XYZ file of C-alpha atoms in Angstrom:
577
model
C -27.489 -1.706 -0.460
C -28.676 2.420 -1.234
C -27.288 4.218 -4.226
C -27.586 8.363 -4.602
C -26.494 9.884 -7.760
C -25.428 13.534 -6.850
C -24.798 16.474 -9.039
C -21.204 18.120 -8.908
C -19.482 20.722 -10.549
C -15.649 21.073 -10.925
C -13.714 23.759 -12.288
C -9.920 22.512 -12.581
C -7.054 25.261 -12.321
C -4.961 23.621 -15.059
C -4.242 24.238 -18.639
C -6.971 22.089 -19.421
C -10.711 23.034 -19.047
C -12.754 20.721 -21.428
C -15.315 18.597 -19.030
C -17.344 15.533 -19.965
C -20.566 14.225 -18.333
C -20.440 11.816 -15.936
C -22.492 10.632 -13.393
C -21.372 9.696 -9.728
C -23.034 7.423 -7.599
C -22.791 6.978 -3.983
C -23.309 3.568 -2.226
C -24.091 3.141 1.484
C -23.045 0.191 3.156
C -24.985 -0.816 6.273
C -25.072 2.548 7.668
C -27.193 4.958 6.507
C -26.222 8.904 6.994
C -28.541 10.965 7.555
C -30.716 12.995 5.507
C -29.630 16.980 5.020
C -25.992 15.982 5.153
C -23.239 17.759 2.815
C -20.295 17.679 1.527
C -17.229 18.447 -0.862
C -15.918 16.622 -3.778
C -12.186 17.443 -4.627
C -10.561 16.351 -8.073
C -6.838 15.538 -8.118
C -4.762 14.833 -10.888
C -1.844 15.239 -12.454
C -1.819 18.823 -12.409
C -1.630 21.429 -10.192
C -3.121 23.411 -8.657
C -5.773 20.905 -7.450
C -9.165 20.957 -8.789
C -11.832 23.286 -7.247
C -14.261 21.602 -4.691
C -18.143 22.549 -4.810
C -20.735 22.031 -2.007
C -22.925 19.315 -2.362
C -26.340 17.987 -1.236
C -26.159 14.471 -0.284
C -29.536 13.398 0.447
C -31.351 14.059 -3.286
C -31.085 11.282 -5.158
C -31.501 12.478 -8.981
C -29.597 15.096 -9.713
C -28.024 15.419 -12.976
C -24.109 16.230 -13.718
C -22.687 19.301 -14.335
C -19.519 18.111 -15.874
C -16.257 16.928 -14.882
C -12.509 17.706 -16.157
C -11.786 14.789 -18.064
C -7.963 14.134 -17.104
C -9.073 14.124 -13.593
C -7.251 10.639 -12.142
C -9.020 10.821 -8.477
C -12.175 11.973 -6.900
C -12.383 12.273 -3.184
C -16.135 13.205 -1.165
C -15.666 14.324 2.893
C -19.201 14.791 3.810
C -20.661 15.898 7.669
C -23.920 14.693 8.519
C -24.957 15.150 12.331
C -20.987 16.440 13.197
C -19.807 12.920 12.028
C -17.590 12.701 8.953
C -17.951 10.079 5.720
C -15.550 9.863 3.568
C -15.013 8.374 0.184
C -12.274 8.663 -2.540
C -12.059 6.276 -5.911
C -9.896 6.379 -8.597
C -11.132 7.702 -11.789
C -11.899 5.920 -14.886
C -11.973 6.833 -18.500
C -15.050 6.913 -19.173
C -18.122 6.012 -17.718
C -20.334 6.523 -14.673
C -18.141 7.212 -11.144
C -18.708 4.686 -8.132
C -18.044 5.621 -4.906
C -18.738 3.947 -1.313
C -19.565 6.311 1.336
C -18.632 5.205 4.747
C -18.228 6.856 8.122
C -14.826 8.065 9.388
C -15.506 6.928 13.158
C -17.314 3.334 12.771
C -17.354 0.210 10.666
C -19.984 -0.761 8.095
C -21.253 -4.574 7.164
C -21.497 -5.074 3.179
C -24.617 -6.747 2.114
C -23.543 -10.180 0.931
C -21.575 -12.644 3.887
C -19.204 -15.000 2.211
C -18.650 -17.040 5.635
C -16.429 -17.656 7.759
C -13.089 -20.323 6.558
C -9.882 -19.681 8.706
C -8.345 -20.971 5.149
C -9.799 -18.651 2.925
C -7.321 -16.469 0.665
C -7.739 -12.978 0.763
C -6.097 -11.340 -2.440
C -5.408 -7.752 -3.712
C -6.459 -6.855 -7.687
C -6.672 -3.086 -7.997
C -7.099 -0.106 -6.544
C -11.252 -0.975 -6.813
C -11.372 -4.583 -5.531
C -10.351 -7.736 -3.653
C -11.170 -11.712 -3.986
C -11.611 -13.887 -1.525
C -11.012 -17.660 -2.314
C -11.111 -20.706 -0.273
C -13.297 -23.662 0.301
C -15.472 -23.373 3.812
C -15.946 -26.933 5.568
C -17.424 -29.836 4.129
C -18.129 -27.966 0.961
C -16.751 -30.279 -2.560
C -16.245 -27.346 -4.616
C -13.974 -24.056 -4.116
C -16.359 -20.498 -3.642
C -14.333 -17.365 -4.818
C -16.031 -14.437 -4.398
C -15.079 -10.361 -5.635
C -15.589 -7.728 -3.165
C -16.023 -4.078 -4.568
C -14.519 -1.746 -2.868
C -16.683 1.328 -4.902
C -19.446 0.106 -4.446
C -19.391 -2.201 -1.788
C -21.169 -5.311 -3.868
C -20.159 -8.439 -2.754
C -20.450 -11.103 -5.754
C -20.134 -14.885 -5.633
C -17.578 -15.468 -8.914
C -19.843 -18.588 -11.586
C -16.463 -19.771 -12.374
C -14.084 -19.836 -9.521
C -10.870 -21.814 -9.091
C -10.076 -24.647 -11.395
C -8.853 -26.269 -8.103
C -10.153 -26.072 -4.796
C -6.530 -24.664 -2.250
C -5.572 -23.002 1.026
C -2.217 -21.326 1.770
C -2.166 -20.654 -1.434
C -0.716 -16.751 -1.388
C -2.489 -13.949 -4.268
C 0.038 -11.430 -5.736
C -1.762 -8.821 -8.098
C 0.706 -8.454 -12.093
C -1.075 -4.472 -11.793
C -2.877 -5.251 -14.569
C -5.900 -6.297 -13.446
C -4.960 -9.662 -13.350
C -4.175 -11.654 -9.997
C -1.759 -14.666 -9.298
C -3.353 -18.051 -6.945
C 0.027 -20.157 -6.630
C 0.473 -23.672 -5.396
C -1.303 -24.308 -2.414
C -2.522 -27.573 -0.887
C -5.561 -29.304 -2.331
C -6.620 -32.608 -0.159
C -3.603 -32.356 1.937
C -1.710 -32.114 -1.546
C 0.711 -29.354 -2.335
C -0.284 -28.304 -5.536
C 2.300 -27.527 -8.685
C 0.268 -24.887 -10.889
C -0.935 -21.671 -10.583
C -4.495 -19.440 -11.526
C -5.062 -16.397 -12.855
C -7.945 -14.252 -11.504
C -8.699 -11.517 -14.340
C -10.709 -8.273 -12.952
C -11.988 -7.732 -16.779
C -14.112 -11.603 -16.508
C -14.250 -10.791 -12.723
C -13.890 -14.412 -12.791
C -10.982 -16.971 -13.213
C -9.154 -17.358 -16.702
C -9.911 -21.644 -16.738
C -6.230 -21.590 -17.890
C -4.122 -22.755 -15.307
C -0.240 -22.240 -15.093
C 2.483 -24.962 -14.244
C 5.000 -24.291 -11.582
C 8.230 -25.805 -11.499
C 7.784 -27.833 -8.333
C 4.600 -28.511 -6.000
C 4.930 -25.624 -3.779
C 2.335 -24.195 -0.316
C 3.131 -22.351 2.738
C 4.857 -19.619 0.279
C 5.206 -16.084 -0.247
C 4.404 -14.834 -3.511
C 5.693 -10.893 -3.841
C 5.299 -8.508 -7.547
C 8.550 -7.273 -8.903
C 9.067 -3.412 -10.184
C 8.459 -5.817 -13.422
C 5.072 -6.923 -12.824
C 6.408 -10.160 -12.657
C 5.618 -12.597 -9.951
C 8.088 -14.091 -7.364
C 7.617 -17.314 -5.305
C 9.622 -17.262 -2.520
C 9.896 -20.297 0.046
C 7.409 -22.764 1.075
C 7.986 -26.962 0.796
C 7.174 -29.132 -2.089
C 4.607 -32.798 -1.794
C 7.819 -34.554 0.703
C 7.623 -31.789 2.970
C 11.037 -30.534 2.139
C 11.170 -27.153 2.125
C 12.687 -25.019 -0.918
C 15.238 -22.649 -1.450
C 14.778 -21.594 -4.874
C 12.295 -19.016 -5.840
C 10.216 -19.830 -8.863
C 9.455 -16.480 -11.156
C 5.819 -16.283 -13.518
C 6.080 -14.044 -16.113
C 3.472 -10.778 -16.159
C 4.134 -10.978 -19.872
C 3.785 -14.595 -20.823
C 2.426 -16.374 -17.401
C 4.830 -18.545 -17.545
C 6.901 -19.813 -14.685
C 10.469 -20.967 -14.337
C 13.297 -21.518 -11.220
C 15.927 -21.059 -14.125
C 18.471 -18.046 -12.910
C 16.035 -17.569 -10.063
C 17.925 -16.803 -6.475
C 17.696 -19.459 -3.516
C 17.086 -18.356 -0.359
C 19.981 -18.358 2.407
C 17.816 -19.690 4.871
C 14.547 -21.798 3.485
C 11.601 -20.994 5.509
C 7.426 -21.459 4.938
C 5.136 -18.893 5.755
C 7.209 -15.975 5.329
C 6.365 -12.621 5.133
C 7.963 -11.061 1.447
C 7.826 -7.363 1.165
C 8.298 -5.014 -2.232
C 10.007 -1.769 -0.077
C 9.048 1.751 -1.556
C 12.568 1.733 -3.255
C 11.343 -1.355 -5.517
C 13.699 -3.878 -3.124
C 12.294 -7.169 -1.676
C 12.510 -7.732 2.284
C 12.074 -11.597 2.781
C 11.967 -12.061 6.899
C 9.731 -14.171 9.339
C 8.561 -17.628 8.546
C 9.972 -20.722 10.060
C 12.523 -23.384 9.037
C 12.406 -27.210 8.410
C 12.171 -27.611 11.653
C 9.409 -25.610 12.952
C 11.278 -22.837 14.388
C 10.847 -19.158 13.996
C 13.804 -17.598 11.813
C 14.688 -13.853 12.626
C 16.795 -13.043 9.870
C 16.183 -10.680 7.069
C 16.783 -11.508 3.624
C 16.689 -8.352 0.858
C 16.752 -8.544 -3.221
C 17.103 -5.852 -5.670
C 13.873 -4.634 -7.078
C 13.832 -7.240 -9.695
C 14.423 -10.577 -7.240
C 18.397 -10.663 -7.258
C 20.906 -11.231 -5.044
C 20.973 -7.650 -3.128
C 25.010 -7.832 -2.419
C 26.223 -4.748 -1.348
C 23.146 -2.964 -1.750
C 22.187 -4.103 1.445
C 23.616 -4.756 4.642
C 24.183 -8.406 6.110
C 22.901 -10.031 8.822
C 19.998 -8.279 10.302
C 17.475 -10.518 12.340
C 14.625 -9.750 14.255
C 13.044 -11.683 17.482
C 12.137 -15.172 16.349
C 8.743 -15.726 17.913
C 5.632 -17.574 16.439
C 3.391 -14.838 16.141
C 4.628 -12.330 13.811
C 4.229 -9.721 11.063
C 6.027 -7.604 8.684
C 4.376 -4.059 6.609
C 6.288 -2.019 4.070
C 6.241 1.771 4.933
C 5.574 4.007 2.321
C 9.126 6.556 3.661
C 10.560 3.064 2.941
C 11.924 -0.031 5.319
C 9.228 -1.935 7.463
C 7.865 -2.380 10.660
C 8.362 -5.735 12.397
C 5.818 -6.397 15.317
C 5.572 -9.613 17.687
C 4.294 -11.396 20.396
C 6.131 -12.067 23.511
C 5.831 -15.480 24.372
C 6.413 -17.633 28.008
C 9.675 -17.005 29.792
C 10.686 -13.575 27.452
C 11.558 -10.816 29.845
C 9.412 -7.264 30.949
C 11.093 -5.810 28.939
C 10.928 -7.601 25.766
C 10.614 -5.177 22.622
C 7.902 -6.306 20.508
C 8.424 -3.456 17.764
C 11.106 -2.783 15.248
C 11.878 -0.921 12.230
C 14.119 -2.507 9.850
C 15.722 0.651 8.187
C 15.888 0.923 4.424
C 20.272 0.228 4.714
C 19.569 -2.951 6.025
C 19.617 -2.074 9.930
C 17.023 -2.864 12.949
C 15.838 -0.497 15.296
C 13.938 -1.318 18.373
C 11.082 0.490 19.213
C 10.299 0.555 22.994
C 6.613 0.524 23.085
C 5.002 -1.951 24.935
C 1.337 -2.025 23.204
C -1.023 -5.104 24.307
C -0.683 -7.619 22.111
C -3.086 -11.153 22.276
C -3.425 -11.219 18.451
C -1.652 -9.557 15.373
C -2.772 -8.143 12.096
C -0.700 -5.008 10.458
C -1.544 -3.352 7.515
C -0.324 -0.001 5.709
C -1.683 3.095 6.559
C -2.140 6.658 4.602
C -0.214 8.832 5.902
C 3.168 6.524 5.667
C 2.212 4.767 8.941
C 0.604 1.440 9.659
C -2.695 0.281 11.305
C -2.531 -2.796 13.748
C -5.428 -5.009 15.171
C -3.826 -6.682 18.630
C -6.883 -8.811 19.095
C -9.249 -6.361 21.040
C -8.664 -2.848 19.793
C -7.257 -1.172 16.565
C -3.576 1.080 17.080
C -2.085 3.297 14.357
C 1.269 3.435 14.098
C 2.923 6.992 13.397
C 6.202 7.256 12.172
C 6.963 10.204 14.148
C 5.927 9.231 17.594
C 5.166 5.776 18.088
C 1.854 3.969 18.569
C -1.980 5.287 19.326
C -5.208 3.950 19.862
C -7.327 4.374 16.982
C -10.684 6.069 17.974
C -13.266 3.923 15.896
C -16.242 2.032 17.046
C -15.533 -1.489 15.204
C -16.406 -5.179 16.186
C -14.848 -7.023 18.485
C -15.487 -10.158 16.979
C -13.298 -9.298 14.471
C -11.809 -13.041 13.322
C -9.872 -12.459 9.713
C -8.649 -8.708 9.216
C -8.046 -8.376 5.614
C -5.327 -6.095 3.413
C -6.934 -4.267 1.004
C -5.748 -2.506 -2.431
C -6.615 1.176 -0.693
C -4.432 2.237 2.740
C -7.251 4.318 3.852
C -9.268 1.540 4.363
C -9.433 -1.432 6.607
C -11.879 -4.679 5.801
C -12.458 -8.081 7.992
C -14.737 -11.070 8.380
C -16.891 -11.143 11.245
C -17.921 -14.155 13.271
C -20.961 -14.368 11.720
C -18.973 -14.167 7.871
C -20.347 -10.414 7.223
C -17.577 -8.315 5.201
C -17.146 -5.296 7.117
C -15.275 -2.008 6.062
C -13.744 1.038 7.601
C -12.163 4.070 6.004
C -10.092 6.900 7.837
C -8.629 9.115 5.356
C -9.164 9.641 1.348
C -5.058 10.349 0.602
C -4.210 8.083 -2.670
C -1.563 8.926 -5.102
C -2.600 11.608 -6.505
C -3.169 13.783 -2.797
C -1.608 17.648 -3.139
C -0.963 19.210 -0.153
C 2.429 21.265 0.336
C 4.471 23.131 0.535
C 6.142 20.820 3.270
C 8.549 21.601 6.044
C 7.494 24.763 6.832
C 6.305 25.026 10.145
C 5.683 21.064 10.652
C 6.087 17.508 8.914
C 1.879 17.358 8.336
C 2.037 14.104 4.737
C 5.741 13.756 5.078
C 7.063 10.237 6.468
C 10.300 9.340 7.496
C 12.575 6.605 6.482
C 13.545 5.313 10.051
C 12.446 6.014 13.551
C 13.377 7.810 16.184
C 12.242 10.441 13.420
C 14.886 13.028 12.334
C 13.950 16.088 14.091
C 12.044 19.350 12.892
C 12.314 22.988 14.095
C 10.400 25.346 12.402
C 13.403 27.841 11.812
C 15.997 25.445 10.978
C 13.518 22.995 9.246
C 14.320 18.973 9.417
C 17.659 17.650 10.333
C 19.050 14.982 8.631
C 22.068 13.398 9.180
C 23.603 11.474 6.183
C 21.560 8.806 4.516
C 18.165 9.698 6.841
C 15.255 10.492 4.855
C 11.869 12.120 4.772
C 9.692 11.321 1.815
C 5.969 13.209 1.049
C 3.723 10.656 2.151
C 1.018 8.668 -0.563
C 1.678 11.149 -3.742
C 3.262 9.748 -6.383
C 4.286 11.948 -9.947
C 4.792 12.218 -13.684
C 6.285 14.955 -14.609
C 6.696 17.713 -11.423
C 9.008 20.398 -10.664
C 10.496 20.167 -7.035
C 12.287 22.740 -4.732
C 14.272 22.915 -1.461
C 15.868 25.181 0.981
C 18.458 24.830 3.244
C 18.991 27.884 6.284
C 22.307 27.156 6.566
C 24.020 26.198 3.234
C 23.982 22.308 3.998
C 21.144 21.282 1.082
C 19.967 18.063 1.930
C 19.696 15.859 -1.288
C 16.792 15.751 -2.968
C 15.382 12.306 -4.016
C 13.381 10.358 -6.816
C 11.892 7.070 -5.959
C 10.665 4.881 -8.554
C 10.217 1.178 -7.795
C 13.344 0.331 -9.685
C 15.822 2.689 -7.212
C 16.505 6.236 -6.459
C 17.709 8.841 -7.666
C 19.379 11.274 -5.637
C 19.978 15.299 -6.867
C 23.117 16.201 -4.847
C 25.700 13.479 -5.459
C 27.383 11.314 -8.014
C 26.652 12.814 -11.915
C 23.795 15.343 -9.624
C 26.288 17.369 -7.808
C 24.994 20.322 -6.458
C 28.004 23.046 -5.447
C 27.376 24.991 -2.190
C 23.746 26.641 -2.348
C 20.682 27.551 -0.310
C 18.420 26.333 -2.929
C 17.359 23.610 -5.845
C 15.341 23.274 -7.888
C 14.204 20.112 -9.493
C 12.167 19.416 -12.731
C 10.928 15.804 -13.963
C 9.948 15.472 -17.640
C 9.115 12.164 -18.735
C 12.145 10.339 -18.765
C 14.533 13.834 -17.633
C 15.773 15.199 -14.881
C 17.378 18.564 -14.340
C 18.553 20.869 -11.732
C 19.562 24.319 -10.578
C 20.484 26.137 -7.841
C 19.938 29.754 -9.904
C 21.306 29.193 -13.083
C 20.745 27.423 -16.026
C 18.933 23.639 -15.604
C 21.982 21.240 -16.235
C 21.263 17.620 -17.180
C 21.002 15.390 -14.318
C 19.398 11.525 -14.839
C 17.104 9.238 -16.818
C 14.170 7.292 -15.109
C 11.687 5.120 -16.614
C 9.736 7.856 -18.409
C 6.091 6.452 -17.439
C 7.118 6.319 -13.856
C 5.315 7.340 -11.014
C 8.066 9.081 -8.398
C 7.820 9.528 -4.925
C 9.774 12.658 -3.813
C 11.633 13.527 -0.862
C 14.880 15.040 0.877
C 17.789 13.112 2.566
C 21.076 13.889 4.336
C 24.053 13.892 2.556
C 27.498 12.701 3.935
C 28.397 16.047 6.130
C 24.635 15.881 7.512
C 21.606 18.278 5.893
C 19.325 20.826 6.845
C 15.974 21.060 4.350
C 13.017 23.424 4.799
C 10.458 24.737 2.555
C 10.168 21.887 0.427
C 7.348 22.269 -2.654
C 6.456 19.841 -5.013
C 4.405 20.972 -8.150
C 2.613 18.207 -10.162
C 2.965 19.652 -14.342
C 0.258 19.249 -16.718
C 1.477 19.152 -20.225
């Protein structure tokens, strides 16, 4: 794997201009970039406007570094080589060198170390920089575990790995570089413990976490608090487990005490954390092996949703199915028709944030199914022979990418702009199609189009360049991917029917324009977030409105008021204090 050390000059447009010496190492997988290529770095962070970009040459290793602003939090690269586009992006650590994996936009590249192909191997998201692969290959007595570095493309076999060989064991990240691998099966026996991967060690911690019950074929989801909730599954007698179990991120102790019972116990379910922090539980199979069509919701802390969610949401119950959360809110559900289904069987549904399910009449070809969240607020689907992209404004379209037809085990990554999978020969292949992340900066939004915005339902609200976007009561659109600390936000209404400006954190939404944050009739509203405080103004003095968690990164969007709204010219500016 060739590594290039490149010169970089970045001039910050924000208040703090001090720079530090950093080295940027570009790593290449099996694809090789052409000599004479050039590109632009862009640095972003909690400031506005974004840093300026500087041209560079990508085929001259060993150049010095002139400095990078020391509070840059994200660095991306767009390079051009013989008219082909190459991309790289990374979150910037506080100190040390930067590593970036440079990949062509329109084709995939294999990583150097093979991990082998095993249908029982479990892949887990750990940090924005890494994922892990655990499992036991056929005829192998001890489990082999690998760390896949998404900044360098390096695949490393762990020296310790799992204490106990286990399959059917889901992985859930704690958000601090650790991940929980819970339950599963070893020698056909469900396990009554969980293990902890620690990225600071690049390996597993030798300690194990006792569970209340043996549990396998279950789901695991990280709550807004950072705790992990184990959902569904079966025990060592084959009985389905209705009660969820929580593993504390602070103490690494597990308990079923006080945890929710599923309305419909199920195995192999999907448990997703939605954009507003609520938990969606869907799919899976009942005690008789029949697919389950009912969808359940929990609060961001894993409690019964009650009046916050609509009861009785169902989707088609079929054996092959998948859910994925969408950045604007809600989730996408896709299922493969079965023998006897009518020709007009609908295989794609949008589960809305308010607990509804909208059929999407799109007869996409499906012989296999793997579904992932994608940058821009949509999703990417592998249908058994090709990649399809789901845009919540327009539906599915084919992705023009030169990817392997031997793709057998797609992998979700922590980066919504990257895809990964295992080839038939055991090679991990990767492909990047976006460099957007939480620090992306564009706008203003809703001026001439809906670029970089994502709706919370399908069909999406109508947009017109004069009137802006028309939002019926409850309909919302959000800035895709971006997350903010302190910010200023402004939005106009051409007819005075202002929308609610929504500040969304994973513990719920704050809507400026209703309740304690009521806005009188006006054509413009200004909102400020400073730490825990949210204030607003319609032209007069700032009025305190609400408080939120001071360190929470939030998304920002607009939603239709009870009488409907028109929104145009949404501007969100990061504030560097």
